[in-house]
Short mmCIF file of C-alpha atoms in Angstrom, two decimals:
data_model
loop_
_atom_site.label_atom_id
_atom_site.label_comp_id
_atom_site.label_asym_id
_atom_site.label_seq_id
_atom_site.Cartn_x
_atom_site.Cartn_y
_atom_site.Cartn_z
CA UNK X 1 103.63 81.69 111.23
CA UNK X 2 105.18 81.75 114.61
CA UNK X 3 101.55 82.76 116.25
CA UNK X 4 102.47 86.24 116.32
CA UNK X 5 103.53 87.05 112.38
CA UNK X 6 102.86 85.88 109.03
CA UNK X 7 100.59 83.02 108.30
CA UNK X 8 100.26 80.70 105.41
CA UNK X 9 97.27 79.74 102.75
CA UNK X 10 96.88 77.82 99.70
CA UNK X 11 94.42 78.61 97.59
CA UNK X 12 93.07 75.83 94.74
CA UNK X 13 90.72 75.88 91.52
CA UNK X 14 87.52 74.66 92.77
CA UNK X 15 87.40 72.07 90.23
CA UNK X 16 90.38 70.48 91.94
CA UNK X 17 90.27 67.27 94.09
CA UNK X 18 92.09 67.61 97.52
CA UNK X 19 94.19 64.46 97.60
CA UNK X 20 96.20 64.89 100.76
CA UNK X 21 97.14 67.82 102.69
CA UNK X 22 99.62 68.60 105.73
CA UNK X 23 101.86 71.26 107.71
CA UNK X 24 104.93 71.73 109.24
CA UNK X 25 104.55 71.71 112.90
CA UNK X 26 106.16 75.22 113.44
CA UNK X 27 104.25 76.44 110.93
CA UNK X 28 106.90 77.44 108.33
CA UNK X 29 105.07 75.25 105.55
CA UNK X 30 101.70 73.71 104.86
CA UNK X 31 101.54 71.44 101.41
CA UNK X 32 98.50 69.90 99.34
CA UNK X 33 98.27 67.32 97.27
CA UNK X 34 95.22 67.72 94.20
CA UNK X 35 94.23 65.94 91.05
CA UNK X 36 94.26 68.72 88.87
CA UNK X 37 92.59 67.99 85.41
CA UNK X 38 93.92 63.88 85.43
CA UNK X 39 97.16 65.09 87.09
CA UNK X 40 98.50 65.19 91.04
CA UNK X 41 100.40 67.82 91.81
CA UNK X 42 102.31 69.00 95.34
CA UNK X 43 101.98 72.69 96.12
CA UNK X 44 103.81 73.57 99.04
CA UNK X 45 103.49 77.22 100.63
CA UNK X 46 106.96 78.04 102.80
CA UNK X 47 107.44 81.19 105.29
CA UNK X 48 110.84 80.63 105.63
CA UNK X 49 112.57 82.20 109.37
CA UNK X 50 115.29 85.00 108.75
CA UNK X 51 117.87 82.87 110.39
CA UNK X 52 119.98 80.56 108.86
CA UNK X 53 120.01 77.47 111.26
CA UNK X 54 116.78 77.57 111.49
CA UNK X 55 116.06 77.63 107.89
CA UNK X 56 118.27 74.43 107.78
CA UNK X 57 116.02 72.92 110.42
CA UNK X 58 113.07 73.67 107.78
CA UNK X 59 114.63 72.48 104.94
CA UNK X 60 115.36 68.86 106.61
CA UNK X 61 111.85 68.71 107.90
CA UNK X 62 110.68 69.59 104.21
CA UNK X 63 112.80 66.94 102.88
CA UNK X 64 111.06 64.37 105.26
CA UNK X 65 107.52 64.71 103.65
CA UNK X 66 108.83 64.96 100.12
CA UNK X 67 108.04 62.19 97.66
CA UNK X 68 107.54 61.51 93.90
CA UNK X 69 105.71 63.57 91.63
CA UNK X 70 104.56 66.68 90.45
CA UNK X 71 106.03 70.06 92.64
CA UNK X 72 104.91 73.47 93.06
CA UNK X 73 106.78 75.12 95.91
CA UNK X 74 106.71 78.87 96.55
CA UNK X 75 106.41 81.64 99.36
CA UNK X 76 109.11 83.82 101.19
CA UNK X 77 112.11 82.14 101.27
CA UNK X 78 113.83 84.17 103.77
CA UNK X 79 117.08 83.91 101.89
CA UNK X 80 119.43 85.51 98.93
CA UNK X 81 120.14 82.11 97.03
CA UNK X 82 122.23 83.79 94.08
CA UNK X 83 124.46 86.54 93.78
CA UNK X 84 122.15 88.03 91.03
CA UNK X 85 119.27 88.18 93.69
CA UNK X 86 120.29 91.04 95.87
CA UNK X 87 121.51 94.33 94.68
CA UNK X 88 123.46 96.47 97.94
CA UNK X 89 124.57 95.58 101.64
CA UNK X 90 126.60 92.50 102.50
CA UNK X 91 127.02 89.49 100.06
CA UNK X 92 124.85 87.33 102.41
CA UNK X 93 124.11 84.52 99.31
CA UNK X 94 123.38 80.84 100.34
CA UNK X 95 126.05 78.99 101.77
CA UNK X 96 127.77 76.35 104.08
CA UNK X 97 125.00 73.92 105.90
CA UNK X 98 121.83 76.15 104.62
CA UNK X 99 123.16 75.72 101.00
CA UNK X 100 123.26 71.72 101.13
CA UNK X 101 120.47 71.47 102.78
CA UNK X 102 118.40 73.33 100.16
CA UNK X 103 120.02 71.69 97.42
CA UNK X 104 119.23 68.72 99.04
CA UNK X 105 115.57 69.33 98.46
CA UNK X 106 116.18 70.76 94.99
CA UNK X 107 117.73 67.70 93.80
CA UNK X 108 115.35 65.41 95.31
CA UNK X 109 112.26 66.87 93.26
CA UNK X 110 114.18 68.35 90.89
CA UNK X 111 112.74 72.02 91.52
CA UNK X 112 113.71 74.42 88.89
CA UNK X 113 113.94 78.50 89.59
CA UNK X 114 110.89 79.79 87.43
CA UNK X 115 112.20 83.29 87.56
CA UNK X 116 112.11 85.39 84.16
CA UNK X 117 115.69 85.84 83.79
CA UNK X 118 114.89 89.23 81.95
CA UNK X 119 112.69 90.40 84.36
CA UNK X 120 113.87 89.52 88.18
CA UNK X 121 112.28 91.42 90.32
CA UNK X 122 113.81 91.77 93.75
CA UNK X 123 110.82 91.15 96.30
CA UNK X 124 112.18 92.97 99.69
CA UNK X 125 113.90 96.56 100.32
CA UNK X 126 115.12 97.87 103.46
CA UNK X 127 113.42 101.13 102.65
CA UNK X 128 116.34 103.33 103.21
CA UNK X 129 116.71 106.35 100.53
CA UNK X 130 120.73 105.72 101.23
CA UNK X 131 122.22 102.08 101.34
CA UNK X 132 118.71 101.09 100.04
CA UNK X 133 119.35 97.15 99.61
CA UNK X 134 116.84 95.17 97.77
CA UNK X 135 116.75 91.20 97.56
CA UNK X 136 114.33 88.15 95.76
CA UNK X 137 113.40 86.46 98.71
CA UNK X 138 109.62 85.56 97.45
CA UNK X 139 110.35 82.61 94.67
CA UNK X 140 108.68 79.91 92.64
CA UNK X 141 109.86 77.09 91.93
CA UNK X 142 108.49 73.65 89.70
CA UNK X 143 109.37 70.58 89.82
CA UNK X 144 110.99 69.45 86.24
CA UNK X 145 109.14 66.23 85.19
CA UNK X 146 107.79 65.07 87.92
CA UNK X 147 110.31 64.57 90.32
#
């Protein structure tokens, strides 16, 4: 996303109307709006950075483009948002300015987690056969009644 790494798509039922459509200027997040069978719905792709402040940049841009509606917003979040999420390493979970700022945007749509409690499934692993740490930094979230 940064013109040397990543990249982001979305990719919609055919029998979908494009309503709108947009992306963050750095290229952490590109969003569509469809009518999906009588029904508009928001589904924003993120590529979150791995550092903090800048992650609170993104979330405060994402907040600026967010209105009423219908949510879908998912992609590599870049971050360890409960304690639950990361098994090993430091406890590096949410926090401080980062932590506000995301709820910020939670609240505001009313995004819900959609992770199987049951079945989380960490997403990342640093590989190592000792210390191996492993995190859920790829997440889905909805958007509970509409926003």
């Amino acid at each position: 996303a940064d013109g040397t790494h990543g990249g982001l798509a979305i990719l919609i039922n055919k029998n979908w109307d494009i309503v709108d459509w947009g992306k963050d200027s750095k290229g952490m997040f590109m969003w569509t709006r469809v009518n999906a069978a009588k029904e508009v719905i928001t589904i924003v792709n993120i590529y979150a950075p791995n550092n903090s402040s800048d992650r609170v940049n993104l979330w405060r841009r994402l907040e600026e483009i967010i209105g009423s509606g219908n949510y879908l917003v998912m992609g590599d979040f870049n971050m360890v948002e409960q304690k639950i999420d990361k098994r090993g390493g430091t406890s590096s979970i949410l926090q401080g300015a980062e932590r506000e700022a995301w709820n910020q945007v939670k609240w505001k749509i009313g995004l819900v987690d959609l992770v199987d409690v049951e079945a989380r499934r960490m997403t990342w692993t640093n590989c190592h056969l000792e210390g191996r740490i492993k995190a859920r930094l790829d997440r889905i979230y909805t958007s509970e009644g509409g926003g």
